[in-house]
Structures are given as C-alpha cells and as structure tokens.
Amino acid sequence: SSNFGNMFSMAGATLILPFLPMLPVQILVNNFLYDISEIPIPMDRVDASYLQRPHHWDMNAIRNFMLAVGPVSSVFDFVTFYVLLHVFHAGEKLFHTGWFVESLATQTLVIFVIRTRGNPLRSRPGALLTATSLGVVAVAGGLPYTPLGARLGFVPMPAMFFLILAAMVVTYLVGVELVKRWFYARLAPN
C-alpha cells in the first residue's frame, strides 16, 4: 500500500519539479533498506483471533486495501514536498535527502499499523521486526551525515526537518489507522 502511494507520488512529483524527485541510486538504496526491514515478517507474531480459522488469499481485498491506504501515503509525500520546497527552500540535493528519509520512515513504520486488523498499540510485533524496522529508519536518518550518504548525493538535513518529520509520521500513522478501520468496517470481507 505504501509503495503504491510512493510510486504515485514519484510520478506526480516529476510533473512539478525541475529535477528528478529522487535519483535512481537513491531509489535502489531506499528499496534495499526497506526490504531489509521487512525480512522478519514471516517470523512476526499474528493476532490470536486471526488464527481461529483458516484464511485464503483474497487478491481483490488486497488490491482494495492498497487502493484505500496508498493515497494516504501520497498525501503525506506531497505535504513533504511542500515543506521541503516552501519551508526549507530545498534545492535538488536537500529535496532528495528529505524525501528519501520521509518515504523510508513512512513506508517502514506503517507495517506496525497494517500488520493487524486490530489496534496496533495492542498487537505487539515480533522483536526482530521491531528491531529491523526501527533500525532501518535510524539508518535512513543518519545516512546523510556519512561519507556514503554524500556519495549517494545526500546532504545533512536541518534539525527542524526532523521535528516536522516526526509530527508528519505520527499524523500519517494515525491517518492510515483510521483508513484501515474504515476499510475493515465497510469494504473487507469477514
């Protein structure tokens, strides 16, 4: 769902920016880090209520969930674009860095919301999924301050960016939770 939203944002950003919203190598690093964070999903804990009866893949429900939740990601990407361009007056490198950090944080942390039909604060994820997800977000935030980050075209972000980012990420996760609840109450099969 989040990846769908990010790809939609990438396409939209190319229409409004005079430069690529993220360089190809940055997209590859973003995807690589995201994939690392999600490796423990098969070992994650599942809600006891989900184990009460067998389940089958419902591709229509998965598609509909993606179409319901994906646009929430895009809304927050476009808010990030606005903040980067109009609050921080970002040039190309600062924009790339800011969106890299925001997109990796949102698409990685949303797993804690979408991994359960229930309240994500009551459904505890496995320790390994928690560690890899939080670790990857920390790497994304720290990468621009390293020589490798500089080689990838990243620049250090102003401290205020991280305060705004934290508020946006929390708001995003609450938004996804609300859309998820609406989806399961109205559109999802039991």
mmCIF file with all atom_site columns, C-alpha atoms in Angstrom:
data_model
loop_
_atom_site.group_PDB
_atom_site.id
_atom_site.type_symbol
_atom_site.label_atom_id
_atom_site.label_alt_id
_atom_site.label_comp_id
_atom_site.label_asym_id
_atom_site.label_entity_id
_atom_site.label_seq_id
_atom_site.pdbx_PDB_ins_code
_atom_site.Cartn_x
_atom_site.Cartn_y
_atom_site.Cartn_z
_atom_site.occupancy
_atom_site.B_iso_or_equiv
_atom_site.pdbx_formal_charge
_atom_site.auth_seq_id
_atom_site.auth_comp_id
_atom_site.auth_asym_id
_atom_site.auth_atom_id
_atom_site.pdbx_PDB_model_num
ATOM 1   C CA . SER A 1 1   ? 0.000   0.000   0.000   1.00 0.00 ? 1   SER A CA 1
ATOM 2   C CA . SER A 1 2   ? 2.727   2.423   0.945   1.00 0.00 ? 2   SER A CA 1
ATOM 3   C CA . ASN A 1 3   ? 4.839   1.521   -2.082  1.00 0.00 ? 3   ASN A CA 1
ATOM 4   C CA . PHE A 1 4   ? 1.831   2.163   -4.331  1.00 0.00 ? 4   PHE A CA 1
ATOM 5   C CA . GLY A 1 5   ? 1.467   5.606   -2.774  1.00 0.00 ? 5   GLY A CA 1
ATOM 6   C CA . ASN A 1 6   ? 5.170   6.357   -3.130  1.00 0.00 ? 6   ASN A CA 1
ATOM 7   C CA . MET A 1 7   ? 5.176   5.430   -6.815  1.00 0.00 ? 7   MET A CA 1
ATOM 8   C CA . PHE A 1 8   ? 2.147   7.642   -7.393  1.00 0.00 ? 8   PHE A CA 1
ATOM 9   C CA . SER A 1 9   ? 3.997   10.461  -5.594  1.00 0.00 ? 9   SER A CA 1
ATOM 10  C CA . MET A 1 10  ? 7.087   9.897   -7.729  1.00 0.00 ? 10  MET A CA 1
ATOM 11  C CA . ALA A 1 11  ? 5.022   10.214  -10.885 1.00 0.00 ? 11  ALA A CA 1
ATOM 12  C CA . GLY A 1 12  ? 3.260   13.333  -9.606  1.00 0.00 ? 12  GLY A CA 1
ATOM 13  C CA . ALA A 1 13  ? 6.488   14.960  -8.461  1.00 0.00 ? 13  ALA A CA 1
ATOM 14  C CA . THR A 1 14  ? 8.020   14.650  -11.918 1.00 0.00 ? 14  THR A CA 1
ATOM 15  C CA . LEU A 1 15  ? 5.248   16.941  -13.158 1.00 0.00 ? 15  LEU A CA 1
ATOM 16  C CA . ILE A 1 16  ? 6.006   19.750  -10.682 1.00 0.00 ? 16  ILE A CA 1
ATOM 17  C CA . LEU A 1 17  ? 9.758   19.583  -10.111 1.00 0.00 ? 17  LEU A CA 1
ATOM 18  C CA . PRO A 1 18  ? 12.530  20.761  -12.436 1.00 0.00 ? 18  PRO A CA 1
ATOM 19  C CA . PHE A 1 19  ? 14.615  17.753  -11.318 1.00 0.00 ? 19  PHE A CA 1
ATOM 20  C CA . LEU A 1 20  ? 14.059  14.082  -10.505 1.00 0.00 ? 20  LEU A CA 1
ATOM 21  C CA . PRO A 1 21  ? 12.394  13.708  -7.094  1.00 0.00 ? 21  PRO A CA 1
ATOM 22  C CA . MET A 1 22  ? 14.932  11.009  -6.174  1.00 0.00 ? 22  MET A CA 1
ATOM 23  C CA . LEU A 1 23  ? 17.913  9.703   -8.103  1.00 0.00 ? 23  LEU A CA 1
ATOM 24  C CA . PRO A 1 24  ? 17.860  6.083   -9.351  1.00 0.00 ? 24  PRO A CA 1
ATOM 25  C CA . VAL A 1 25  ? 20.629  5.003   -6.958  1.00 0.00 ? 25  VAL A CA 1
ATOM 26  C CA . GLN A 1 26  ? 18.728  6.601   -4.072  1.00 0.00 ? 26  GLN A CA 1
ATOM 27  C CA . ILE A 1 27  ? 15.582  4.691   -5.021  1.00 0.00 ? 27  ILE A CA 1
ATOM 28  C CA . LEU A 1 28  ? 17.592  1.453   -5.089  1.00 0.00 ? 28  LEU A CA 1
ATOM 29  C CA . VAL A 1 29  ? 19.082  2.163   -1.644  1.00 0.00 ? 29  VAL A CA 1
ATOM 30  C CA . ASN A 1 30  ? 15.610  3.071   -0.346  1.00 0.00 ? 30  ASN A CA 1
ATOM 31  C CA . ASN A 1 31  ? 14.181  -0.206  -1.659  1.00 0.00 ? 31  ASN A CA 1
ATOM 32  C CA . PHE A 1 32  ? 17.131  -2.211  -0.336  1.00 0.00 ? 32  PHE A CA 1
ATOM 33  C CA . LEU A 1 33  ? 16.807  -0.774  3.163   1.00 0.00 ? 33  LEU A CA 1
ATOM 34  C CA . TYR A 1 34  ? 13.039  -1.232  3.113   1.00 0.00 ? 34  TYR A CA 1
ATOM 35  C CA . ASP A 1 35  ? 13.437  -4.865  2.048   1.00 0.00 ? 35  ASP A CA 1
ATOM 36  C CA . ILE A 1 36  ? 15.858  -5.463  4.934   1.00 0.00 ? 36  ILE A CA 1
ATOM 37  C CA . SER A 1 37  ? 13.335  -4.031  7.386   1.00 0.00 ? 37  SER A CA 1
ATOM 38  C CA . GLU A 1 38  ? 10.624  -6.407  6.166   1.00 0.00 ? 38  GLU A CA 1
ATOM 39  C CA . ILE A 1 39  ? 12.618  -9.664  6.104   1.00 0.00 ? 39  ILE A CA 1
ATOM 40  C CA . PRO A 1 40  ? 11.290  -10.711 9.559   1.00 0.00 ? 40  PRO A CA 1
ATOM 41  C CA . ILE A 1 41  ? 7.620   -10.511 8.516   1.00 0.00 ? 41  ILE A CA 1
ATOM 42  C CA . PRO A 1 42  ? 7.329   -14.325 8.196   1.00 0.00 ? 42  PRO A CA 1
ATOM 43  C CA . MET A 1 43  ? 8.511   -14.611 11.808  1.00 0.00 ? 43  MET A CA 1
ATOM 44  C CA . ASP A 1 44  ? 6.166   -11.936 13.127  1.00 0.00 ? 44  ASP A CA 1
ATOM 45  C CA . ARG A 1 45  ? 3.523   -12.633 15.732  1.00 0.00 ? 45  ARG A CA 1
ATOM 46  C CA . VAL A 1 46  ? -0.018  -12.967 14.445  1.00 0.00 ? 46  VAL A CA 1
ATOM 47  C CA . ASP A 1 47  ? -3.083  -11.924 16.435  1.00 0.00 ? 47  ASP A CA 1
ATOM 48  C CA . ALA A 1 48  ? -4.668  -14.898 18.190  1.00 0.00 ? 48  ALA A CA 1
ATOM 49  C CA . SER A 1 49  ? -8.058  -14.014 16.671  1.00 0.00 ? 49  SER A CA 1
ATOM 50  C CA . TYR A 1 50  ? -6.573  -14.441 13.191  1.00 0.00 ? 50  TYR A CA 1
ATOM 51  C CA . LEU A 1 51  ? -5.513  -17.997 13.980  1.00 0.00 ? 51  LEU A CA 1
ATOM 52  C CA . GLN A 1 52  ? -9.004  -19.192 14.941  1.00 0.00 ? 52  GLN A CA 1
ATOM 53  C CA . ARG A 1 53  ? -9.859  -20.324 11.419  1.00 0.00 ? 53  ARG A CA 1
ATOM 54  C CA . PRO A 1 54  ? -8.051  -20.890 8.105   1.00 0.00 ? 54  PRO A CA 1
ATOM 55  C CA . HIS A 1 55  ? -7.669  -17.952 5.738   1.00 0.00 ? 55  HIS A CA 1
ATOM 56  C CA . HIS A 1 56  ? -7.109  -17.790 1.999   1.00 0.00 ? 56  HIS A CA 1
ATOM 57  C CA . TRP A 1 57  ? -5.511  -15.093 -0.099  1.00 0.00 ? 57  TRP A CA 1
ATOM 58  C CA . ASP A 1 58  ? -8.137  -12.675 -1.355  1.00 0.00 ? 58  ASP A CA 1
ATOM 59  C CA . MET A 1 59  ? -6.439  -10.699 -4.113  1.00 0.00 ? 59  MET A CA 1
ATOM 60  C CA . ASN A 1 60  ? -9.419  -8.383  -4.524  1.00 0.00 ? 60  ASN A CA 1
ATOM 61  C CA . ALA A 1 61  ? -9.300  -7.446  -0.841  1.00 0.00 ? 61  ALA A CA 1
ATOM 62  C CA . ILE A 1 62  ? -5.532  -6.908  -1.041  1.00 0.00 ? 62  ILE A CA 1
ATOM 63  C CA . ARG A 1 63  ? -5.939  -4.694  -4.109  1.00 0.00 ? 63  ARG A CA 1
ATOM 64  C CA . ASN A 1 64  ? -8.757  -2.726  -2.497  1.00 0.00 ? 64  ASN A CA 1
ATOM 65  C CA . PHE A 1 65  ? -6.740  -2.257  0.678   1.00 0.00 ? 65  PHE A CA 1
ATOM 66  C CA . MET A 1 66  ? -3.830  -0.973  -1.390  1.00 0.00 ? 66  MET A CA 1
ATOM 67  C CA . LEU A 1 67  ? -6.126  1.446   -3.223  1.00 0.00 ? 67  LEU A CA 1
ATOM 68  C CA . ALA A 1 68  ? -7.597  2.682   0.071   1.00 0.00 ? 68  ALA A CA 1
ATOM 69  C CA . VAL A 1 69  ? -4.357  3.109   2.009   1.00 0.00 ? 69  VAL A CA 1
ATOM 70  C CA . GLY A 1 70  ? -1.931  4.028   -0.807  1.00 0.00 ? 70  GLY A CA 1
ATOM 71  C CA . PRO A 1 71  ? -3.330  7.529   -1.363  1.00 0.00 ? 71  PRO A CA 1
ATOM 72  C CA . VAL A 1 72  ? -2.748  8.365   2.317   1.00 0.00 ? 72  VAL A CA 1
ATOM 73  C CA . SER A 1 73  ? 0.960   7.821   1.683   1.00 0.00 ? 73  SER A CA 1
ATOM 74  C CA . SER A 1 74  ? 0.816   10.092  -1.361  1.00 0.00 ? 74  SER A CA 1
ATOM 75  C CA . VAL A 1 75  ? -0.895  12.869  0.591   1.00 0.00 ? 75  VAL A CA 1
ATOM 76  C CA . PHE A 1 76  ? 1.948   12.856  3.107   1.00 0.00 ? 76  PHE A CA 1
ATOM 77  C CA . ASP A 1 77  ? 4.559   12.690  0.358   1.00 0.00 ? 77  ASP A CA 1
ATOM 78  C CA . PHE A 1 78  ? 3.049   15.811  -1.200  1.00 0.00 ? 78  PHE A CA 1
ATOM 79  C CA . VAL A 1 79  ? 2.986   17.513  2.209   1.00 0.00 ? 79  VAL A CA 1
ATOM 80  C CA . THR A 1 80  ? 6.681   16.634  2.469   1.00 0.00 ? 80  THR A CA 1
ATOM 81  C CA . PHE A 1 81  ? 7.283   18.117  -0.976  1.00 0.00 ? 81  PHE A CA 1
ATOM 82  C CA . TYR A 1 82  ? 5.555   21.333  0.123   1.00 0.00 ? 82  TYR A CA 1
ATOM 83  C CA . VAL A 1 83  ? 7.553   21.529  3.359   1.00 0.00 ? 83  VAL A CA 1
ATOM 84  C CA . LEU A 1 84  ? 10.831  20.870  1.569   1.00 0.00 ? 84  LEU A CA 1
ATOM 85  C CA . LEU A 1 85  ? 10.169  23.418  -1.170  1.00 0.00 ? 85  LEU A CA 1
ATOM 86  C CA . HIS A 1 86  ? 8.405   26.179  0.772   1.00 0.00 ? 86  HIS A CA 1
ATOM 87  C CA . VAL A 1 87  ? 9.679   25.875  4.344   1.00 0.00 ? 87  VAL A CA 1
ATOM 88  C CA . PHE A 1 88  ? 13.252  24.741  3.712   1.00 0.00 ? 88  PHE A CA 1
ATOM 89  C CA . HIS A 1 89  ? 13.570  26.173  0.174   1.00 0.00 ? 89  HIS A CA 1
ATOM 90  C CA . ALA A 1 90  ? 15.206  22.910  -0.811  1.00 0.00 ? 90  ALA A CA 1
ATOM 91  C CA . GLY A 1 91  ? 17.378  22.568  -3.834  1.00 0.00 ? 91  GLY A CA 1
ATOM 92  C CA . GLU A 1 92  ? 17.799  19.253  -5.584  1.00 0.00 ? 92  GLU A CA 1
ATOM 93  C CA . LYS A 1 93  ? 20.071  17.539  -3.022  1.00 0.00 ? 93  LYS A CA 1
ATOM 94  C CA . LEU A 1 94  ? 18.141  18.680  0.044   1.00 0.00 ? 94  LEU A CA 1
ATOM 95  C CA . PHE A 1 95  ? 14.894  17.620  -1.627  1.00 0.00 ? 95  PHE A CA 1
ATOM 96  C CA . HIS A 1 96  ? 16.295  14.177  -2.498  1.00 0.00 ? 96  HIS A CA 1
ATOM 97  C CA . THR A 1 97  ? 17.536  13.725  1.060   1.00 0.00 ? 97  THR A CA 1
ATOM 98  C CA . GLY A 1 98  ? 14.347  14.882  2.733   1.00 0.00 ? 98  GLY A CA 1
ATOM 99  C CA . TRP A 1 99  ? 12.086  12.727  0.623   1.00 0.00 ? 99  TRP A CA 1
ATOM 100 C CA . PHE A 1 100 ? 14.390  9.727   0.977   1.00 0.00 ? 100 PHE A CA 1
ATOM 101 C CA . VAL A 1 101 ? 14.212  9.969   4.768   1.00 0.00 ? 101 VAL A CA 1
ATOM 102 C CA . GLU A 1 102 ? 10.455  10.657  4.863   1.00 0.00 ? 102 GLU A CA 1
ATOM 103 C CA . SER A 1 103 ? 9.499   7.949   2.383   1.00 0.00 ? 103 SER A CA 1
ATOM 104 C CA . LEU A 1 104 ? 11.628  5.322   4.100   1.00 0.00 ? 104 LEU A CA 1
ATOM 105 C CA . ALA A 1 105 ? 10.290  6.284   7.545   1.00 0.00 ? 105 ALA A CA 1
ATOM 106 C CA . THR A 1 106 ? 6.645   6.197   6.497   1.00 0.00 ? 106 THR A CA 1
ATOM 107 C CA . GLN A 1 107 ? 6.765   3.041   4.380   1.00 0.00 ? 107 GLN A CA 1
ATOM 108 C CA . THR A 1 108 ? 8.754   1.181   7.039   1.00 0.00 ? 108 THR A CA 1
ATOM 109 C CA . LEU A 1 109 ? 6.829   2.269   10.135  1.00 0.00 ? 109 LEU A CA 1
ATOM 110 C CA . VAL A 1 110 ? 3.397   1.737   8.569   1.00 0.00 ? 110 VAL A CA 1
ATOM 111 C CA . ILE A 1 111 ? 3.980   -2.012  8.932   1.00 0.00 ? 111 ILE A CA 1
ATOM 112 C CA . PHE A 1 112 ? 3.114   -1.644  12.616  1.00 0.00 ? 112 PHE A CA 1
ATOM 113 C CA . VAL A 1 113 ? -0.343  -0.355  11.633  1.00 0.00 ? 113 VAL A CA 1
ATOM 114 C CA . ILE A 1 114 ? -1.206  -2.614  8.701   1.00 0.00 ? 114 ILE A CA 1
ATOM 115 C CA . ARG A 1 115 ? 0.130   -5.890  10.160  1.00 0.00 ? 115 ARG A CA 1
ATOM 116 C CA . THR A 1 116 ? -3.022  -6.274  12.254  1.00 0.00 ? 116 THR A CA 1
ATOM 117 C CA . ARG A 1 117 ? -6.725  -5.642  11.820  1.00 0.00 ? 117 ARG A CA 1
ATOM 118 C CA . GLY A 1 118 ? -6.791  -4.527  15.430  1.00 0.00 ? 118 GLY A CA 1
ATOM 119 C CA . ASN A 1 119 ? -5.264  -1.703  17.398  1.00 0.00 ? 119 ASN A CA 1
ATOM 120 C CA . PRO A 1 120 ? -1.531  -1.538  16.589  1.00 0.00 ? 120 PRO A CA 1
ATOM 121 C CA . LEU A 1 121 ? -0.793  -0.439  20.165  1.00 0.00 ? 121 LEU A CA 1
ATOM 122 C CA . ARG A 1 122 ? -2.302  -3.675  21.493  1.00 0.00 ? 122 ARG A CA 1
ATOM 123 C CA . SER A 1 123 ? -0.968  -6.081  18.868  1.00 0.00 ? 123 SER A CA 1
ATOM 124 C CA . ARG A 1 124 ? 2.708   -6.495  19.660  1.00 0.00 ? 124 ARG A CA 1
ATOM 125 C CA . PRO A 1 125 ? 5.002   -7.144  16.689  1.00 0.00 ? 125 PRO A CA 1
ATOM 126 C CA . GLY A 1 126 ? 7.845   -9.613  16.938  1.00 0.00 ? 126 GLY A CA 1
ATOM 127 C CA . ALA A 1 127 ? 11.111  -8.324  18.367  1.00 0.00 ? 127 ALA A CA 1
ATOM 128 C CA . LEU A 1 128 ? 13.066  -8.891  15.155  1.00 0.00 ? 128 LEU A CA 1
ATOM 129 C CA . LEU A 1 129 ? 10.531  -6.996  13.005  1.00 0.00 ? 129 LEU A CA 1
ATOM 130 C CA . THR A 1 130 ? 10.590  -4.148  15.502  1.00 0.00 ? 130 THR A CA 1
ATOM 131 C CA . ALA A 1 131 ? 14.391  -4.071  15.564  1.00 0.00 ? 131 ALA A CA 1
ATOM 132 C CA . THR A 1 132 ? 14.868  -4.157  11.796  1.00 0.00 ? 132 THR A CA 1
ATOM 133 C CA . SER A 1 133 ? 12.148  -1.577  11.154  1.00 0.00 ? 133 SER A CA 1
ATOM 134 C CA . LEU A 1 134 ? 13.401  0.906   13.747  1.00 0.00 ? 134 LEU A CA 1
ATOM 135 C CA . GLY A 1 135 ? 16.998  0.202   12.750  1.00 0.00 ? 135 GLY A CA 1
ATOM 136 C CA . VAL A 1 136 ? 16.333  0.962   9.088   1.00 0.00 ? 136 VAL A CA 1
ATOM 137 C CA . VAL A 1 137 ? 14.580  4.237   9.980   1.00 0.00 ? 137 VAL A CA 1
ATOM 138 C CA . ALA A 1 138 ? 17.612  5.190   12.090  1.00 0.00 ? 138 ALA A CA 1
ATOM 139 C CA . VAL A 1 139 ? 19.952  4.329   9.207   1.00 0.00 ? 139 VAL A CA 1
ATOM 140 C CA . ALA A 1 140 ? 17.844  6.457   6.838   1.00 0.00 ? 140 ALA A CA 1
ATOM 141 C CA . GLY A 1 141 ? 18.030  9.425   9.205   1.00 0.00 ? 141 GLY A CA 1
ATOM 142 C CA . GLY A 1 142 ? 21.754  9.040   9.771   1.00 0.00 ? 142 GLY A CA 1
ATOM 143 C CA . LEU A 1 143 ? 22.879  8.178   6.247   1.00 0.00 ? 143 LEU A CA 1
ATOM 144 C CA . PRO A 1 144 ? 23.005  11.809  5.012   1.00 0.00 ? 144 PRO A CA 1
ATOM 145 C CA . TYR A 1 145 ? 25.645  12.562  7.681   1.00 0.00 ? 145 TYR A CA 1
ATOM 146 C CA . THR A 1 146 ? 28.065  9.899   6.449   1.00 0.00 ? 146 THR A CA 1
ATOM 147 C CA . PRO A 1 147 ? 30.604  9.772   3.608   1.00 0.00 ? 147 PRO A CA 1
ATOM 148 C CA . LEU A 1 148 ? 28.466  7.075   1.948   1.00 0.00 ? 148 LEU A CA 1
ATOM 149 C CA . GLY A 1 149 ? 25.467  9.397   2.128   1.00 0.00 ? 149 GLY A CA 1
ATOM 150 C CA . ALA A 1 150 ? 27.478  12.152  0.434   1.00 0.00 ? 150 ALA A CA 1
ATOM 151 C CA . ARG A 1 151 ? 28.487  9.734   -2.338  1.00 0.00 ? 151 ARG A CA 1
ATOM 152 C CA . LEU A 1 152 ? 24.802  8.895   -2.834  1.00 0.00 ? 152 LEU A CA 1
ATOM 153 C CA . GLY A 1 153 ? 24.027  12.601  -3.260  1.00 0.00 ? 153 GLY A CA 1
ATOM 154 C CA . PHE A 1 154 ? 22.571  13.236  0.204   1.00 0.00 ? 154 PHE A CA 1
ATOM 155 C CA . VAL A 1 155 ? 23.204  16.284  2.365   1.00 0.00 ? 155 VAL A CA 1
ATOM 156 C CA . PRO A 1 156 ? 22.673  16.844  6.100   1.00 0.00 ? 156 PRO A CA 1
ATOM 157 C CA . MET A 1 157 ? 19.143  17.934  6.966   1.00 0.00 ? 157 MET A CA 1
ATOM 158 C CA . PRO A 1 158 ? 18.332  20.864  9.264   1.00 0.00 ? 158 PRO A CA 1
ATOM 159 C CA . ALA A 1 159 ? 17.324  19.753  12.775  1.00 0.00 ? 159 ALA A CA 1
ATOM 160 C CA . MET A 1 160 ? 13.890  21.366  12.320  1.00 0.00 ? 160 MET A CA 1
ATOM 161 C CA . PHE A 1 161 ? 13.214  18.928  9.486   1.00 0.00 ? 161 PHE A CA 1
ATOM 162 C CA . PHE A 1 162 ? 13.299  16.007  11.916  1.00 0.00 ? 162 PHE A CA 1
ATOM 163 C CA . LEU A 1 163 ? 10.809  17.705  14.257  1.00 0.00 ? 163 LEU A CA 1
ATOM 164 C CA . ILE A 1 164 ? 8.439   18.303  11.360  1.00 0.00 ? 164 ILE A CA 1
ATOM 165 C CA . LEU A 1 165 ? 9.088   14.774  10.081  1.00 0.00 ? 165 LEU A CA 1
ATOM 166 C CA . ALA A 1 166 ? 8.230   13.248  13.470  1.00 0.00 ? 166 ALA A CA 1
ATOM 167 C CA . ALA A 1 167 ? 4.911   15.134  13.530  1.00 0.00 ? 167 ALA A CA 1
ATOM 168 C CA . MET A 1 168 ? 4.144   14.109  9.950   1.00 0.00 ? 168 MET A CA 1
ATOM 169 C CA . VAL A 1 169 ? 4.982   10.445  10.574  1.00 0.00 ? 169 VAL A CA 1
ATOM 170 C CA . VAL A 1 170 ? 2.747   10.271  13.662  1.00 0.00 ? 170 VAL A CA 1
ATOM 171 C CA . THR A 1 171 ? -0.078  12.000  11.771  1.00 0.00 ? 171 THR A CA 1
ATOM 172 C CA . TYR A 1 172 ? 0.437   9.654   8.827   1.00 0.00 ? 172 TYR A CA 1
ATOM 173 C CA . LEU A 1 173 ? 0.274   6.547   11.001  1.00 0.00 ? 173 LEU A CA 1
ATOM 174 C CA . VAL A 1 174 ? -2.905  7.792   12.692  1.00 0.00 ? 174 VAL A CA 1
ATOM 175 C CA . GLY A 1 175 ? -4.371  8.532   9.239   1.00 0.00 ? 175 GLY A CA 1
ATOM 176 C CA . VAL A 1 176 ? -3.557  5.038   7.999   1.00 0.00 ? 176 VAL A CA 1
ATOM 177 C CA . GLU A 1 177 ? -5.086  3.544   11.138  1.00 0.00 ? 177 GLU A CA 1
ATOM 178 C CA . LEU A 1 178 ? -8.315  5.475   10.539  1.00 0.00 ? 178 LEU A CA 1
ATOM 179 C CA . VAL A 1 179 ? -8.470  4.413   6.878   1.00 0.00 ? 179 VAL A CA 1
ATOM 180 C CA . LYS A 1 180 ? -7.693  0.831   7.897   1.00 0.00 ? 180 LYS A CA 1
ATOM 181 C CA . ARG A 1 181 ? -10.552 0.805   10.411  1.00 0.00 ? 181 ARG A CA 1
ATOM 182 C CA . TRP A 1 182 ? -12.914 2.280   7.799   1.00 0.00 ? 182 TRP A CA 1
ATOM 183 C CA . PHE A 1 183 ? -11.783 -0.300  5.247   1.00 0.00 ? 183 PHE A CA 1
ATOM 184 C CA . TYR A 1 184 ? -12.312 -3.283  7.545   1.00 0.00 ? 184 TYR A CA 1
ATOM 185 C CA . ALA A 1 185 ? -15.659 -1.964  8.751   1.00 0.00 ? 185 ALA A CA 1
ATOM 186 C CA . ARG A 1 186 ? -17.036 -1.215  5.279   1.00 0.00 ? 186 ARG A CA 1
ATOM 187 C CA . LEU A 1 187 ? -15.141 -2.968  2.491   1.00 0.00 ? 187 LEU A CA 1
ATOM 188 C CA . ALA A 1 188 ? -13.343 -6.017  3.763   1.00 0.00 ? 188 ALA A CA 1
ATOM 189 C CA . PRO A 1 189 ? -14.761 -9.499  3.791   1.00 0.00 ? 189 PRO A CA 1
ATOM 190 C CA . ASN A 1 190 ? -15.049 -11.050 7.230   1.00 0.00 ? 190 ASN A CA 1
#
